[in-house]
XYZ file of C-alpha atoms in Angstrom:
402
model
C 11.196 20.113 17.535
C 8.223 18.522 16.216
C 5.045 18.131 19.106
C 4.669 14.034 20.267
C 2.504 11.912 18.251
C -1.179 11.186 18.902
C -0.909 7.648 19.509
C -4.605 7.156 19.729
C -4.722 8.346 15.659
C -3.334 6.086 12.982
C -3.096 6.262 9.285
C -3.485 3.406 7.586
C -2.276 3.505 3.518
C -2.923 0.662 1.122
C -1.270 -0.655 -1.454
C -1.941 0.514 -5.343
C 1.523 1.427 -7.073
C 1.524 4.788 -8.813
C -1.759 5.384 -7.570
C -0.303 5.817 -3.820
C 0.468 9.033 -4.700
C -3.286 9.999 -4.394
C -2.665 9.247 -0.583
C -0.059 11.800 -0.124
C -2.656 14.321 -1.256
C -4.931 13.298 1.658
C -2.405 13.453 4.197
C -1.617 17.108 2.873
C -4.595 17.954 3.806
C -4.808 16.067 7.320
C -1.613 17.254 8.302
C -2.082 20.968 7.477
C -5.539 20.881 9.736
C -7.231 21.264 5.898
C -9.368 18.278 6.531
C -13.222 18.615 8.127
C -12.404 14.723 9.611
C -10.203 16.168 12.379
C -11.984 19.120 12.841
C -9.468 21.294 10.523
C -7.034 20.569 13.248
C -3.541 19.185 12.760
C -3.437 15.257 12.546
C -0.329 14.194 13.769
C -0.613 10.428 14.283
C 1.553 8.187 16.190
C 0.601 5.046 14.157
C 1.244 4.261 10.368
C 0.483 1.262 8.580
C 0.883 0.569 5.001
C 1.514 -1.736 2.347
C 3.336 -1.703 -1.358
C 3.345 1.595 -2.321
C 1.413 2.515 1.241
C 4.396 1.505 2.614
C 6.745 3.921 0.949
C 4.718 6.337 2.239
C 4.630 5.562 5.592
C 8.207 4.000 5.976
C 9.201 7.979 4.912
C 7.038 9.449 7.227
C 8.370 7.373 10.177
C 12.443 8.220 9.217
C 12.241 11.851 10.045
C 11.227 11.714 14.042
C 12.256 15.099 14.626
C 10.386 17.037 11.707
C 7.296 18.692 11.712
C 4.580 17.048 10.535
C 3.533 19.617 7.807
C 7.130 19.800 6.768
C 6.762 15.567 5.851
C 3.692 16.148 4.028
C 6.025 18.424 2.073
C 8.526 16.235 1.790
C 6.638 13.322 0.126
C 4.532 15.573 -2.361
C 8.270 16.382 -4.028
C 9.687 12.770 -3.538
C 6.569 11.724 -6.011
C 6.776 14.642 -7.851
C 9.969 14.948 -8.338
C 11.772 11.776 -7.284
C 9.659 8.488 -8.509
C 7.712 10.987 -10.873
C 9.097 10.144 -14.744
C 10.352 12.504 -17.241
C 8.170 12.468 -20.122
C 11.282 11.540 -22.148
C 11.919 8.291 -19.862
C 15.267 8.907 -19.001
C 15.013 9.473 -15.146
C 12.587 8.976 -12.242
C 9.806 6.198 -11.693
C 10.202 3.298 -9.496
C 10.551 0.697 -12.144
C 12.039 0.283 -15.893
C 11.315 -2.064 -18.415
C 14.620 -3.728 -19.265
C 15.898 -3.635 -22.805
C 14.220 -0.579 -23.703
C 15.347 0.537 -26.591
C 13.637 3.565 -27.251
C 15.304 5.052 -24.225
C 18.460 3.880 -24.893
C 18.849 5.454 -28.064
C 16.988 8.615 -27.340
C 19.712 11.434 -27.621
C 18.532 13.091 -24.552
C 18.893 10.430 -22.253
C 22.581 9.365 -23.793
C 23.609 13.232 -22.976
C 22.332 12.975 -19.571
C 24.306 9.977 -18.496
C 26.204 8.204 -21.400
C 28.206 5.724 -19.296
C 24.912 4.946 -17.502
C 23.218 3.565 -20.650
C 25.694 1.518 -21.573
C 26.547 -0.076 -18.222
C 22.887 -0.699 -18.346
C 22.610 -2.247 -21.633
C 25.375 -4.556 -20.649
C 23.601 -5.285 -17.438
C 20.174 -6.288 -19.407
C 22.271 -8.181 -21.579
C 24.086 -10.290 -19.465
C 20.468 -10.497 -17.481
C 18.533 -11.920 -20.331
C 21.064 -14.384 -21.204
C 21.008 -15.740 -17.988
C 17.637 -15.981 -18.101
C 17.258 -17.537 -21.035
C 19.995 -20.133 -20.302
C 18.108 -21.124 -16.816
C 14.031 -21.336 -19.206
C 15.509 -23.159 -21.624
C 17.557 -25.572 -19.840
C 14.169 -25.874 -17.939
C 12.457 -26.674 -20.946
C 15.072 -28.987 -22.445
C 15.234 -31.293 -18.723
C 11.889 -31.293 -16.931
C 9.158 -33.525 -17.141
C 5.324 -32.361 -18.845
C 3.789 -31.267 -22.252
C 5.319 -29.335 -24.308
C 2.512 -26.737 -24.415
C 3.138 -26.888 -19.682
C 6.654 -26.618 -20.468
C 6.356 -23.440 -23.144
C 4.018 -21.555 -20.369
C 7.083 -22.046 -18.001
C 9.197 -19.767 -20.226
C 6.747 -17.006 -19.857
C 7.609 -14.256 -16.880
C 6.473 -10.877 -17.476
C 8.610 -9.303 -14.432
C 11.659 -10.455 -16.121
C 11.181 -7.613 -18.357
C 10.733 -5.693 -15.612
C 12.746 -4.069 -13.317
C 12.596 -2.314 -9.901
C 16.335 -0.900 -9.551
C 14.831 2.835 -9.712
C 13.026 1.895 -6.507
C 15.917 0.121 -4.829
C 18.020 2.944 -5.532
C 15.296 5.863 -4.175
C 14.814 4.170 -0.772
C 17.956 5.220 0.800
C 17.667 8.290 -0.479
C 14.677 9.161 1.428
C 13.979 6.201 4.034
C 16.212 5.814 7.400
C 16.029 2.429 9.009
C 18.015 4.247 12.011
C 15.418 6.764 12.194
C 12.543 4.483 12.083
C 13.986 2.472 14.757
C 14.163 5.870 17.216
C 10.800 6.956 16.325
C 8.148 7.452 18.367
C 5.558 6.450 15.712
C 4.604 3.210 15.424
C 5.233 1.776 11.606
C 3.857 -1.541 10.516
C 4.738 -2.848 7.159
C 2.691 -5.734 5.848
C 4.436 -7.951 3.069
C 3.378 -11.699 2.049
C 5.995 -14.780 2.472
C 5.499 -16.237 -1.037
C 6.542 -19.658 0.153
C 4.230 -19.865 2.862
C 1.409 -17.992 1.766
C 1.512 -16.180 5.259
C 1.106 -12.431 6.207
C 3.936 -10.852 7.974
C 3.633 -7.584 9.636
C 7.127 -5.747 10.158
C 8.158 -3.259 12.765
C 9.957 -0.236 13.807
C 12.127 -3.033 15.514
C 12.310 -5.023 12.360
C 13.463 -2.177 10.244
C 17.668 -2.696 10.766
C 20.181 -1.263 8.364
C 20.799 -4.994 6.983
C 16.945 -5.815 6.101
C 15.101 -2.509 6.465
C 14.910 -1.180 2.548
C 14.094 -5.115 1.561
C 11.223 -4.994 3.500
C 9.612 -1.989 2.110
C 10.932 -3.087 -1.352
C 9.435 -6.164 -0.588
C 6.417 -4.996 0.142
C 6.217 -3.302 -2.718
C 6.598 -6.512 -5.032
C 3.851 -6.964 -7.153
C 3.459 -10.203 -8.182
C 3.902 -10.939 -12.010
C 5.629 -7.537 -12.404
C 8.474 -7.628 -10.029
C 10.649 -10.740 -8.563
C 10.183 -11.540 -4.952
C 12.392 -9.714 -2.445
C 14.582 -12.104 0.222
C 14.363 -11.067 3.274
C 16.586 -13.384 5.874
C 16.389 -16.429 3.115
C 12.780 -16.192 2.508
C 11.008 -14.632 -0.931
C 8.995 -11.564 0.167
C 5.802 -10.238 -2.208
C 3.326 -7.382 -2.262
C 1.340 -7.337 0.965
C -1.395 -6.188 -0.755
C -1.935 -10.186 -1.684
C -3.365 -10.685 1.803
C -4.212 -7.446 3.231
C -4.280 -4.175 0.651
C -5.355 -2.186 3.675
C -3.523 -2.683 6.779
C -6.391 -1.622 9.615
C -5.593 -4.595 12.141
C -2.840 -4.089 12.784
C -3.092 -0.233 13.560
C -5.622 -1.767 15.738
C -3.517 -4.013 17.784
C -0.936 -1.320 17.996
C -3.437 1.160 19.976
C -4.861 3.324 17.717
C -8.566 3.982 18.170
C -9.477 6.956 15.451
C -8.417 5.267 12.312
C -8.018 7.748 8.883
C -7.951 4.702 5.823
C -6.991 5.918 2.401
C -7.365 3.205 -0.383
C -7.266 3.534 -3.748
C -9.854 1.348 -4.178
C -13.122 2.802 -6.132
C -16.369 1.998 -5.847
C -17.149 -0.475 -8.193
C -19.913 0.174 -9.596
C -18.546 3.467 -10.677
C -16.213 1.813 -13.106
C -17.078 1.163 -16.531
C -17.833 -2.220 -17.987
C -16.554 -2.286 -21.110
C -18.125 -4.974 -23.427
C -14.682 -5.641 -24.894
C -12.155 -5.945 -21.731
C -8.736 -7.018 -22.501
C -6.856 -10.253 -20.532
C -5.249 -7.011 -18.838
C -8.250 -5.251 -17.815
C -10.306 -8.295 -16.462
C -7.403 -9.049 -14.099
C -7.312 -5.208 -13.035
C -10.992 -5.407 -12.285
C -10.551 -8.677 -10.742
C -7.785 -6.700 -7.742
C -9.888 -3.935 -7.456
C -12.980 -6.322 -6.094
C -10.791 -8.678 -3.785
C -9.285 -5.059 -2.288
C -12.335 -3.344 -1.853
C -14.225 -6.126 -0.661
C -11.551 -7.283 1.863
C -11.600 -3.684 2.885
C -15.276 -3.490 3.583
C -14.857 -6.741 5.379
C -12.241 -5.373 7.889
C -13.890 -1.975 8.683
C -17.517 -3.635 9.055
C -15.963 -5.914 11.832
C -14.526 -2.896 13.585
C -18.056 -1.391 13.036
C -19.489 -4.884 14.649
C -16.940 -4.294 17.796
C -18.775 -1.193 18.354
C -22.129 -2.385 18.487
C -20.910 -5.207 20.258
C -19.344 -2.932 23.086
C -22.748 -1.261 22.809
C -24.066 -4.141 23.802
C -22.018 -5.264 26.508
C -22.879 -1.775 28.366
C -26.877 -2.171 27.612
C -26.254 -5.681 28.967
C -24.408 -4.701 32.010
C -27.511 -2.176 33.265
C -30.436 -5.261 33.556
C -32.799 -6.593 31.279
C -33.326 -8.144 28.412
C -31.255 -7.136 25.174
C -32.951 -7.186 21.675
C -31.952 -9.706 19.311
C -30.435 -6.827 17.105
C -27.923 -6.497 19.885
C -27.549 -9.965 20.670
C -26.486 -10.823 16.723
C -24.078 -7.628 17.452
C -22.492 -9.264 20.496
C -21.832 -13.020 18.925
C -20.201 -11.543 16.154
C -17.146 -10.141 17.950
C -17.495 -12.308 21.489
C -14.399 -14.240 20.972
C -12.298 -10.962 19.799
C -13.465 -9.175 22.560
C -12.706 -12.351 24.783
C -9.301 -12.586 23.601
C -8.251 -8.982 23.765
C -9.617 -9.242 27.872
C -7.572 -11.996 28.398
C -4.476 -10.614 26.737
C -4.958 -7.502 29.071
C -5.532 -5.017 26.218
C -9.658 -4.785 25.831
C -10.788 -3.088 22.899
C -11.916 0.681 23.149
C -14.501 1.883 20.771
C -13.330 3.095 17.172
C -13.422 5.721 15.191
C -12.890 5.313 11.058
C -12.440 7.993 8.636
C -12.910 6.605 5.364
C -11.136 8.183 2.317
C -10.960 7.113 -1.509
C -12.062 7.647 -5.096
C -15.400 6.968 -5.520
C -14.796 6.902 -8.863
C -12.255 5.674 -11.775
C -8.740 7.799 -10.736
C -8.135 6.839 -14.648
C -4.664 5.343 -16.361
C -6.362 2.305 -17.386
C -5.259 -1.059 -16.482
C -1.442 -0.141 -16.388
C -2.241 2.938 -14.119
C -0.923 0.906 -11.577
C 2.942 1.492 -13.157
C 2.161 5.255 -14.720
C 4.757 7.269 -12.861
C 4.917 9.784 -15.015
C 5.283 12.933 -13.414
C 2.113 14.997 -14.479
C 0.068 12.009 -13.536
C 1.828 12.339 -9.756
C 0.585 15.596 -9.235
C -2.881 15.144 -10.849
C -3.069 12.452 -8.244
C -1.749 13.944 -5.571
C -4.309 17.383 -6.331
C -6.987 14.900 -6.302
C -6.281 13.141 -3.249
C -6.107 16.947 -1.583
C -9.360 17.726 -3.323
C -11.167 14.550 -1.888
C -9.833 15.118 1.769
C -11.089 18.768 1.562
C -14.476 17.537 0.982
C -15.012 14.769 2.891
C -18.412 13.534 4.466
C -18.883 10.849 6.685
C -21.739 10.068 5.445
C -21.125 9.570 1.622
C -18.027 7.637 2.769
C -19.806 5.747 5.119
C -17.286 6.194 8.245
C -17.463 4.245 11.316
C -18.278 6.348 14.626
C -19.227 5.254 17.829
C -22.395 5.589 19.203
C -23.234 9.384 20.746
C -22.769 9.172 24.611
C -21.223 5.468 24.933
C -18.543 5.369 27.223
């Protein structure tokens, strides 16, 4: 039996495809007390948040309640190892496929493995594409607009694309039943692509009906796969909102936060004069996500000070205007949190990711193959051995606040 969960400690994974196997190399390391963040002690956290491929991770992690800790870390270094991690001859593993692919198809290895397989699913991408085709080109044939509006509309790069190795994995290694009886707190963020809106799932949420189509659609990256419906509405990445899920291990309790993104630092990453269509909308992500991640972890910084305030305030005198500017910043959060009868505490945020290029190009983000799972995976362990606060910029709270 596996000791309770520190539900003052969350981990909080982003989103980033493939390259969320880089985060189960950091938890190796937290886990096994490897990690100079929890002062080589075991983490054992009783909050996980995540997002797309974050929330594979954590979804897993939550499904085994009575397992040891170390045992998990285990567990999801050979699920991306040896699970979504691809053959280099293509014929198992990954968490997506392209559809029609020929050179797989024929290869003589892959028809040995599983014959019958190959040609059900040639008849399934078959029967798929003329569907598909039917629906674009009746579209194009009936609907109003240019000809050059109309031609874009039969463009769709995740029809050639699909996620069937993923919706096949998830039972194999996620439990809705055991998420539900867990004692750590999961939070899944995905994005309602109708509405535009963030929706943050929970242990609750997680029944045997909708639990895998909420991690698989959380895991739908736009343009590459189709939205996921979950109870009648289309479900997307929810890495379109909020790549890094901190809030909300916020608002479930947590105040010593360890964030792993995959997110470099930017200015670490070659500009290349010649950048493809690709590769300018890769760079493009990779702002928006570090920059919304900065934004979230310097207003949990700004709580701090502002709580630093509030105590200077509270023993006479006049506060400086540094403090002042750190107090209206967060007034109204604090407020609201008083009034809701859960104040904030003072955080704590361990900050973990590549500072530079983790490689693979702009289509890293799909690279399962397996070698690259366990480069990533040893470099993700490498990082968390050497972390420092102060390269990574952490947020701690002030020495002798209350």
């Amino acid at each position: 039996m596996s000791s309770a969960p520190d539900q003052t400690n969350a981990v909080i994974l982003s989103g980033g495809g493939a390259y969320a196997a880089y985060e189960v190399g950091v938890m190796k390391a937290l886990f096994t007390g490897e990690c100079p963040s929890t002062g080589y002690s075991n983490l054992n956290p009783g909050v996980l948040t995540g997002t797309s491929g974050g929330a594979v991770n954590a979804a897993t992690l939550a499904s085994y309640p009575d397992a040891d800790i170390c045992s998990l870390a285990g567990f999801l270094e050979d699920v991306w190892v040896n699970l979504i991690g691809s053959e280099p001859d293509r014929c198992s593993g990954g968490a997506m496929r392209y559809r029609g692919d020929l050179l797989r198809l024929i290869d003589p290895s892959c028809l040995m493995q599983n014959p019958l397989g190959a040609l059900t699913e040639l008849a399934g991408d078959g029967a798929f594409f003329a569907q598909y085709l039917l629906e674009r080109g009746f579209y194009f044939l009936t609907s109003d607009g240019s000809i050059e509006n109309r031609a874009l509309k039969l463009v769709d790069v995740s029809a050639f694309i699909s996620s069937d190795p993923l919706r096949d994995l998830l039972p194999a290694i996620i439990s809705p039943e055991g998420i539900r009886r867990s004692e750590r707190k999961l939070r899944v963020v995905a994005t309602n692509w109708a509405t535009g809106q963030v929706r943050t799932f929970e242990n609750r949420d997680m029944t045997d009906d909708d639990g895998f189509r909420i991690i698989q659609g959380s895991s739908a990256i736009p343009g590459i796969f189709q939205p996921e419906y979950i109870q009648g509405d289309p479900y997307v990445d929810g890495g379109v909102l909020m790549n890094t899920p901190l809030n909300c291990a916020i608002e479930a309790g947590a105040t010593t936060l360890h964030v792993i993104y995959i997110d470099p630092d930017i200015e670490n990453i070659p500009l290349r004069r010649a950048e493809s269509t690709i590769e300018v909308f890769d760079r493009l992500l990779q702002i928006m996500w570090a920059s919304k991640t900065n934004e979230d972890i310097d207003t949990a910084r700004w709580i701090n000070e502002g709580l630093d305030a509030v105590e200077r305030a509270g023993g006479g005198g006049d506060l400086p205007d540094a403090d002042l500017r750190a107090f209206v910043r967060v007034a109204g959060q604090v407020e609201r949190r008083i009034r809701a009868g859960s104040p904030y505490s003072r955080l704590t945020i361990h900050r973990y990711h590549p500072h530079d290029d983790l490689g693979g190009g702009a289509l890293g983000i799909v690279n399962f193959s397996r070698g690259r799972m366990r480069a990533l995976i040893e470099r993700g362990f490498r990082d968390a051995l050497n972390h420092d606060c102060a390269a990574s910029h952490c947020v701690l709270p002030r020495p002798g606040s209350s």
